[in-house]
Coordinates of C-alpha atoms and ligand atoms in Angstrom, one line a residue:
M1 CA -7.3 -18.2 4.8
S2 CA -8.8 -14.9 3.0
K3 CA -7.3 -13.4 0.2
L4 CA -4.8 -10.6 1.6
Q5 CA -6.0 -7.4 1.6
P6 CA -4.8 -3.6 1.6
I7 CA -5.1 -2.3 5.2
R8 CA -8.5 -0.3 5.9
G9 CA -8.3 3.0 4.2
T10 CA -5.1 2.5 2.6
K11 CA -5.1 1.3 -1.6
D12 CA -2.8 0.4 -4.2
I13 CA -2.4 2.5 -6.9
L14 CA -2.5 0.2 -10.1
P15 CA -0.7 1.2 -13.2
D16 CA -4.2 3.2 -15.3
E17 CA -4.2 5.2 -12.1
Y18 CA -0.5 5.8 -11.7
R19 CA -0.4 7.2 -14.9
I20 CA -2.8 9.6 -13.6
F21 CA -0.9 10.3 -10.2
E22 CA 2.2 11.1 -12.2
T23 CA 0.5 13.5 -14.8
I24 CA -1.0 15.2 -11.7
V25 CA 2.4 15.3 -10.1
R26 CA 3.9 16.3 -13.2
V27 CA 2.1 19.3 -14.0
A28 CA 1.9 20.7 -10.4
K29 CA 5.8 20.4 -10.4
Q30 CA 6.3 21.9 -13.5
T31 CA 3.4 24.7 -13.1
A32 CA 4.9 25.8 -9.5
A33 CA 8.0 26.2 -10.9
L34 CA 7.2 28.9 -13.3
Y35 CA 6.2 30.8 -9.6
G36 CA 9.9 29.9 -8.5
F37 CA 9.3 26.4 -6.6
T38 CA 11.8 23.9 -6.4
P39 CA 11.1 20.2 -5.3
T40 CA 12.4 19.1 -2.1
N41 CA 11.4 16.1 0.2
T42 CA 11.2 15.5 4.0
P43 CA 11.2 12.0 6.0
I44 CA 7.7 10.5 6.4
L45 CA 8.6 9.5 9.7
E46 CA 9.3 12.7 12.2
S47 CA 9.3 13.0 16.0
I48 CA 5.8 13.3 17.2
D49 CA 6.9 16.9 18.6
V50 CA 6.8 18.0 15.1
F51 CA 3.0 18.1 14.7
K52 CA 1.8 18.0 18.4
R53 CA 1.7 21.4 19.3
T54 CA 2.1 22.9 16.1
L55 CA -1.2 21.5 14.3
G56 CA -2.8 22.1 17.8
E57 CA -3.5 19.5 20.6
S58 CA -7.2 20.2 19.8
S59 CA -6.9 19.5 16.0
D60 CA -8.5 16.3 14.8
I61 CA -5.4 15.2 13.4
V62 CA -3.6 15.2 16.7
G63 CA -6.0 14.3 19.0
K64 CA -7.3 11.2 17.3
E65 CA -6.2 10.5 13.5
M66 CA -2.2 10.6 13.8
Y67 CA -0.3 7.2 13.7
V68 CA 2.2 7.4 16.7
F69 CA 4.0 4.4 17.7
E70 CA 6.8 4.0 20.1
D71 CA 9.8 2.6 18.1
R72 CA 12.2 0.1 18.8
G73 CA 14.5 2.6 20.6
G74 CA 11.8 4.1 22.7
D75 CA 11.5 6.9 20.7
F76 CA 8.0 8.3 19.9
V77 CA 7.6 9.1 16.2
A78 CA 4.8 9.7 14.0
L79 CA 3.9 9.2 10.2
R80 CA 3.4 12.8 8.7
P81 CA -0.5 13.5 8.9
E82 CA 1.0 16.5 6.5
F83 CA 3.9 18.2 5.0
T84 CA 3.8 21.7 6.6
A85 CA 5.3 21.2 10.0
G86 CA 7.8 18.6 8.7
M87 CA 8.7 21.2 6.0
V88 CA 8.9 23.9 8.6
R89 CA 11.1 21.6 11.1
S90 CA 13.6 21.2 8.2
F91 CA 13.7 25.0 7.2
I92 CA 14.6 25.0 10.8
S93 CA 17.2 22.3 11.2
N94 CA 19.1 23.4 8.0
G95 CA 19.2 27.0 8.6
L96 CA 17.2 27.8 5.6
H97 CA 16.5 31.3 7.1
H98 CA 19.5 32.4 5.3
S99 CA 18.3 31.8 1.9
L100 CA 15.0 33.7 1.7
P101 CA 13.0 33.9 -0.2
L102 CA 12.2 30.1 -0.6
K103 CA 9.3 28.4 -2.2
L104 CA 9.7 24.5 -1.8
F105 CA 7.5 22.0 -3.8
S106 CA 7.1 18.2 -2.3
Y107 CA 5.0 15.5 -2.5
G108 CA 4.1 12.1 -1.1
P109 CA 2.4 9.8 1.1
V110 CA 0.7 11.4 4.3
F111 CA -1.4 9.2 7.2
R112 CA -4.6 10.1 8.9
R113 CA -6.7 7.9 10.7
E114 CA -10.1 9.3 9.8
R115 CA -12.9 7.2 8.9
P116 CA -12.5 6.0 5.5
Q117 CA -15.0 7.0 2.6
K118 CA -15.7 8.6 -0.6
G119 CA -12.5 10.9 -1.0
R120 CA -11.2 10.1 2.4
Q121 CA -8.3 7.5 3.0
R122 CA -5.8 7.0 5.9
Q123 CA -2.9 7.0 3.4
F124 CA -3.5 9.1 0.8
H125 CA -1.3 11.5 -1.1
Q126 CA -0.3 15.4 -1.3
V127 CA 1.4 17.6 -3.8
N128 CA 2.3 20.3 -1.5
F129 CA 4.2 23.9 -1.4
E130 CA 5.1 26.0 0.9
C131 CA 6.4 29.5 0.5
F132 CA 9.0 31.0 3.4
G133 CA 10.0 34.6 3.9
L134 CA 7.7 36.4 1.8
S135 CA 5.0 38.4 3.8
D136 CA 3.0 40.6 1.2
P137 CA -0.8 39.9 0.2
K138 CA 0.4 39.9 -3.4
I139 CA 2.3 36.5 -2.4
D140 CA -1.4 35.0 -1.3
V141 CA -2.5 36.3 -4.4
E142 CA 0.3 34.6 -6.5
L143 CA -0.1 31.5 -4.6
L144 CA -4.0 31.6 -5.3
A145 CA -3.1 31.8 -9.0
M146 CA -0.7 29.0 -8.8
A147 CA -3.4 26.6 -7.4
W148 CA -6.0 28.1 -9.9
H149 CA -3.3 27.4 -12.8
I150 CA -2.5 23.6 -11.5
A151 CA -6.4 22.8 -11.5
E152 CA -6.6 24.4 -15.0
G153 CA -3.5 22.3 -16.7
L154 CA -5.6 19.2 -15.1
G155 CA -8.5 20.2 -16.7
L156 CA -10.0 20.7 -13.1
K157 CA -11.1 24.3 -13.0
D158 CA -14.6 24.3 -14.2
K159 CA -15.1 21.7 -11.2
L160 CA -13.6 24.1 -8.5
T161 CA -15.2 27.3 -6.2
L162 CA -12.4 29.1 -4.7
E163 CA -13.3 29.6 -1.1
I164 CA -11.3 32.3 0.9
N165 CA -11.8 34.0 4.4
S166 CA -9.1 35.7 6.6
L167 CA -8.5 34.2 9.7
G168 CA -6.9 37.9 10.9
D169 CA -3.8 38.4 12.9
Q170 CA -3.3 37.2 16.5
E171 CA -5.0 40.2 18.1
S172 CA -8.0 39.8 15.7
R173 CA -8.0 36.0 16.8
Q174 CA -8.2 36.9 20.5
K175 CA -10.8 39.5 20.2
Y176 CA -12.9 36.8 18.2
R177 CA -12.2 34.0 20.3
D178 CA -13.6 35.8 23.2
A179 CA -16.6 36.5 21.5
L180 CA -17.1 33.2 20.0
V181 CA -16.9 31.4 23.6
E182 CA -19.6 34.2 24.9
Y183 CA -22.0 33.2 22.0
F184 CA -21.5 29.4 22.3
G185 CA -21.6 29.9 25.9
K186 CA -24.8 30.6 25.9
Y187 CA -25.9 27.6 24.0
Q188 CA -24.0 25.0 25.2
Q189 CA -25.8 22.5 26.7
D190 CA -27.0 22.3 23.0
L191 CA -23.9 21.8 21.4
S192 CA -22.4 18.2 20.1
E193 CA -19.8 16.7 22.5
D194 CA -17.1 17.7 20.2
S195 CA -18.1 21.2 20.1
Q196 CA -18.7 21.5 23.7
R197 CA -15.0 20.3 24.0
R198 CA -13.8 22.9 21.8
L199 CA -15.6 25.7 23.3
T200 CA -12.3 25.5 25.9
S201 CA -9.7 24.4 23.4
N202 CA -10.5 26.1 19.9
P203 CA -13.7 27.6 19.9
M204 CA -13.1 28.7 16.1
R205 CA -13.4 25.2 15.2
I206 CA -17.1 25.0 16.0
L207 CA -17.6 27.1 13.0
D208 CA -16.8 23.7 11.0
S209 CA -18.7 21.7 12.7
K210 CA -20.7 19.0 10.3
D211 CA -23.2 18.3 13.4
E212 CA -26.9 19.3 12.4
G213 CA -27.7 21.1 15.7
D214 CA -24.2 22.7 15.8
K215 CA -25.1 24.4 12.3
K216 CA -27.8 26.0 13.0
I217 CA -26.3 27.4 16.3
V218 CA -23.2 28.9 14.1
A219 CA -25.6 30.1 11.7
D220 CA -26.3 33.4 13.9
A221 CA -22.5 33.3 15.4
P222 CA -20.8 36.6 15.3
A223 CA -18.7 37.0 11.9
I224 CA -14.9 37.2 12.4
K225 CA -14.7 40.2 10.0
A226 CA -16.1 42.3 12.8
H227 CA -13.1 41.5 15.0
Y228 CA -10.4 42.2 12.7
T229 CA -7.7 44.9 13.6
K230 CA -7.1 47.4 10.7
A231 CA -4.0 46.1 10.0
A232 CA -5.8 42.6 9.3
A233 CA -8.7 44.0 7.6
T234 CA -6.4 46.1 5.1
Y235 CA -4.2 42.9 4.2
F236 CA -7.3 40.6 3.2
N237 CA -8.9 43.7 1.0
H238 CA -5.3 43.6 -0.7
V239 CA -5.9 40.0 -1.1
I240 CA -9.1 40.3 -2.6
Q241 CA -8.1 43.3 -5.0
G242 CA -5.1 41.2 -6.3
L243 CA -8.0 38.2 -6.9
E244 CA -10.1 40.9 -8.8
Q245 CA -6.7 42.4 -10.6
L246 CA -5.8 38.4 -12.2
N247 CA -9.8 38.0 -12.3
L248 CA -9.6 34.7 -10.6
P249 CA -13.2 33.4 -9.2
Y250 CA -13.4 33.3 -5.3
T251 CA -16.3 33.2 -2.9
I252 CA -15.4 34.9 0.7
N253 CA -16.9 32.0 3.3
E254 CA -16.8 33.8 6.5
T255 CA -16.8 30.3 8.3
L256 CA -13.7 28.5 6.8
V257 CA -11.3 28.0 9.7
R258 CA -9.3 25.4 8.9
G259 CA -8.9 22.0 10.6
L260 CA -5.0 22.9 11.8
D261 CA -3.9 25.3 14.3
Y262 CA -1.1 27.4 12.7
Y263 CA -3.0 29.5 10.4
C264 CA -3.5 33.5 10.1
H265 CA -4.7 36.0 8.0
T266 CA -5.5 34.3 4.5
A267 CA -7.5 31.0 4.4
F268 CA -8.5 28.9 1.4
E269 CA -9.8 25.9 -0.2
L270 CA -10.5 25.2 -3.8
T271 CA -13.6 22.7 -3.3
T272 CA -15.8 20.6 -5.7
D273 CA -19.6 19.6 -5.3
Q274 CA -18.8 16.1 -6.9
L275 CA -17.1 14.5 -4.0
G276 CA -19.8 14.3 -1.3
A277 CA -18.6 15.6 2.3
Q278 CA -15.2 15.6 1.1
N279 CA -15.3 18.9 -0.8
A280 CA -12.0 20.0 -0.2
V281 CA -9.6 19.2 -3.0
F282 CA -6.8 21.9 -2.5
A283 CA -6.4 23.9 1.0
G284 CA -3.9 25.9 2.6
G285 CA -3.2 29.7 4.1
R286 CA -1.0 31.7 5.7
Y287 CA 1.4 30.7 8.7
D288 CA 3.1 33.5 10.0
G289 CA 3.9 32.4 13.5
L290 CA 4.6 28.7 13.0
V291 CA 8.5 29.2 12.5
K292 CA 9.2 31.1 15.5
Q293 CA 6.7 28.4 17.2
M294 CA 8.8 25.9 16.4
G295 CA 12.4 27.7 17.4
G296 CA 13.1 29.2 14.3
P297 CA 13.9 32.8 13.4
A298 CA 10.0 35.0 12.8
T299 CA 9.8 33.9 9.2
P300 CA 6.4 34.4 7.5
A301 CA 5.1 32.1 5.5
I302 CA 2.2 30.5 3.2
G303 CA 1.2 27.3 1.7
F304 CA -1.1 24.9 0.3
A305 CA -1.5 21.0 -0.3
G306 CA -3.7 19.5 -3.1
G307 CA -5.0 15.9 -2.5
I308 CA -3.9 13.4 -5.1
E309 CA -6.5 11.0 -4.6
R310 CA -9.2 13.8 -5.0
M311 CA -8.0 15.0 -8.1
M312 CA -7.8 11.6 -9.8
A313 CA -11.3 11.1 -8.9
L314 CA -11.9 14.6 -10.9
F315 CA -9.7 13.7 -13.4
E316 CA -11.2 12.8 -17.0
Q317 CA -8.6 12.7 -19.5
E318 CA -7.2 9.3 -20.6
I319 CA -3.5 8.9 -19.9
Q320 CA -2.2 6.3 -22.6
A321 CA 0.4 3.7 -21.6
K322 CA 3.8 4.1 -23.7
A323 CA 3.6 2.6 -27.2
P324 CA 6.4 0.2 -27.5
V325 CA 8.0 -1.0 -30.5
V326 CA 7.5 -4.4 -31.1
I327 CA 10.2 -6.8 -32.5
M328 CA 9.0 -9.7 -34.0
P329 CA 11.5 -12.6 -35.2
I330 CA 11.0 -15.5 -37.1
G331 CA 13.3 -18.3 -36.8
E332 CA 16.0 -19.4 -34.8
Q333 CA 18.8 -17.0 -35.8
A334 CA 16.4 -14.0 -35.7
E335 CA 15.3 -14.7 -32.4
H336 CA 18.8 -14.6 -31.1
E337 CA 19.6 -11.0 -33.2
A338 CA 16.2 -10.0 -31.9
L339 CA 17.7 -9.6 -28.1
N340 CA 20.5 -7.2 -30.2
W341 CA 17.9 -5.0 -31.5
A342 CA 16.0 -4.6 -28.5
Q343 CA 19.2 -3.3 -26.3
R344 CA 19.8 -0.8 -29.5
L345 CA 16.5 0.8 -29.6
R346 CA 16.6 0.8 -25.3
M347 CA 19.8 2.6 -25.2
E348 CA 18.6 4.9 -27.7
G349 CA 15.7 5.8 -25.8
I350 CA 13.2 3.9 -27.6
Y351 CA 10.8 1.5 -25.6
S352 CA 10.7 -2.0 -27.4
E353 CA 9.2 -4.9 -26.4
I354 CA 10.2 -8.6 -27.9
L355 CA 7.2 -11.1 -28.7
Y356 CA 9.7 -14.0 -29.6
R357 CA 7.3 -16.9 -30.8
G358 CA 4.3 -17.9 -32.0
N359 CA 2.1 -17.6 -35.1
L360 CA 2.9 -14.4 -36.8
G361 CA -1.2 -13.2 -37.0
K362 CA -1.5 -13.7 -33.3
R363 CA 1.9 -11.9 -32.5
M364 CA 0.5 -9.2 -34.8
R365 CA -3.0 -9.2 -32.8
K366 CA -0.9 -8.9 -29.5
A367 CA 0.8 -5.9 -30.8
G368 CA -2.4 -4.2 -31.3
D369 CA -3.1 -5.2 -28.3
M370 CA 0.2 -3.5 -26.9
K371 CA -0.9 -0.1 -28.9
A372 CA 2.6 -0.8 -31.0
Q373 CA 3.0 2.0 -33.5
F374 CA 5.6 0.3 -35.4
V375 CA 6.7 -3.5 -35.5
L376 CA 10.0 -4.7 -36.5
I377 CA 9.9 -7.9 -38.8
F378 CA 12.5 -10.4 -39.8
G379 CA 13.6 -13.8 -40.6
E380 CA 17.1 -15.5 -41.8
E381 CA 16.8 -14.1 -45.5
E382 CA 16.1 -10.4 -44.0
L383 CA 19.1 -10.5 -41.9
A384 CA 21.5 -12.1 -44.6
E385 CA 20.0 -9.1 -47.2
D386 CA 20.7 -6.2 -44.4
R387 CA 17.1 -5.4 -44.2
I388 CA 14.4 -5.3 -41.8
N389 CA 10.6 -4.8 -42.5
V390 CA 9.1 -1.7 -40.5
K391 CA 5.3 -2.3 -40.2
D392 CA 3.6 1.3 -39.5
F393 CA 0.4 -0.1 -37.7
I394 CA -1.7 3.4 -37.7
A395 CA -0.7 3.9 -41.2
G396 CA -1.1 0.3 -42.4
S397 CA 2.1 0.4 -44.5
E398 CA 5.2 -1.6 -44.5
E399 CA 8.7 -1.0 -45.8
P400 CA 12.1 -2.8 -45.9
L401 CA 14.8 -0.5 -44.3
P402 CA 18.8 -1.5 -44.4
H403 CA 19.8 -2.3 -40.8
H404 CA 21.8 1.1 -40.2
K405 CA 18.9 3.4 -41.1
V406 CA 16.3 1.5 -38.8
V407 CA 16.8 3.6 -35.4
S408 CA 17.4 7.1 -37.0
W409 CA 13.9 6.4 -38.8
L410 CA 12.1 5.6 -35.9
K411 CA 13.5 8.2 -33.7
E412 CA 12.2 10.9 -36.3
K413 CA 8.7 9.3 -36.7
I414 CA 8.2 8.7 -32.8
A415 CA 9.2 12.4 -32.2
Ligands
LIG501 P1 -5.6 19.7 4.7 O1 -6.7 20.8 4.4 O2 -5.4 19.0 6.1 O3 -4.1 21.0 4.6 O4 -5.0 18.8 3.8 C1 -4.8 19.5 2.2 C2 -5.6 18.6 1.2 O5 -5.5 17.0 1.4 C3 -7.2 18.5 1.2 O6 -7.7 19.3 0.6 C4 -7.5 17.1 0.3 O7 -7.6 17.4 -1.1 C5 -6.4 16.2 1.0 N1 -6.7 15.5 2.1 C6 -7.1 15.8 3.4 N2 -7.2 14.4 4.2 C7 -7.4 13.4 3.0 C8 -7.7 12.1 3.3 N3 -8.4 11.7 4.3 N4 -7.9 11.2 2.1 C9 -7.7 11.8 0.9 N5 -7.4 13.5 0.8 C10 -7.0 14.2 1.9 C11 -2.6 20.5 4.8 O8 -2.6 19.1 4.9 C12 -2.4 21.6 5.1 N6 -1.0 21.1 5.5 C13 -1.9 22.5 3.8 C14 -0.8 23.6 3.8 C15 0.5 23.5 3.4 N7 -1.1 24.7 4.8 C16 0.1 25.4 4.4 N8 0.7 24.6 3.6

């Protein structure tokens, strides 16, 4: 039998990588807390209805990528392909409109049955941020500042570009949609199969096409900005002015439309040129109509998500494993006592490991491999004389300490 492997498009996150994963989550959570975000969580499994209409029946995610199955009770459920729709479901289920504004941070696995390639998996992880109840363009700016702040905290800022666009309000989008249908209608035969389908379902998505033939046609397509209502144009201007005010670098990308249907006004991505075709690391935008569309009270909202695996691929710092205090007993009585010492240290919050037996030189080398900073060495004699030899691996020094001083001495040194 061949060796068991993870399912295509899924990956094990091994300890060295997981330290980076955790660092990303911690930096994202701590930075978001500075902007008022509170951690929360929703189920990975949701009813298929949560995603079907909200993300758009014509979107790739709903059309071909969602993991959907009938459970043993005959209900159709989906593994969440993103957080937003589930967060809105939770907002409505729990009547959270009574406590607005609300800023929620989450992270965890999401699932899309895409073709796996560099930077693209079928199970991946997002850090996700949603803000409910605030409609001012300054909020969009605050969120963009937060995305940059997280990128900076992770040392990724120089690798990213903020691409921003406005999808306008509903009226702007309807006008734009009509203009696109008229324009692309002239080239219908030349468009890719996917784009021909989108011509009726969601013509704006044609702008996003990766097909080379489509790209040539898209180059001369009408621009959205010519179709903004006055209110939509003013809104976008305010967002841009806010970015200028905070000196946040940006590029306006008029073809950025996003792959999900719920967006309006501000849409953005922080992209990189280091991950091939999968260039978006953070992405999101405003979705003022979604809460109402899902049956809740009309509530403005904006959010974004970051792909943790994509951040991991760009991350360059080394995150060391925690260094233990290593206990090396010599002789049977000391081995017995070692267990007490390890427990005492652990209860005091000090990570410790016991290297029970073997040649002392070998044990020292092993402690070096474990990156131990301190080693406690004792045998019968030391126990009888109330001392323990504490070796500082980094300083290269060794000193005998009376038993009652060991914990406080280590705590001071480790702090
Ligand atoms: P999204 O653009 O579909 O947006 O995904 C957000 C991020 O997840 C992407 O920028 C990328 O870093 C990562 N990502 C997406 N697909 C994959 C994949 N197959 N493999 C690895 N990473 C991937 C959303 O999910 C929206 N819910 C964001 C949002 C929140 N909008 C408003 N609030």
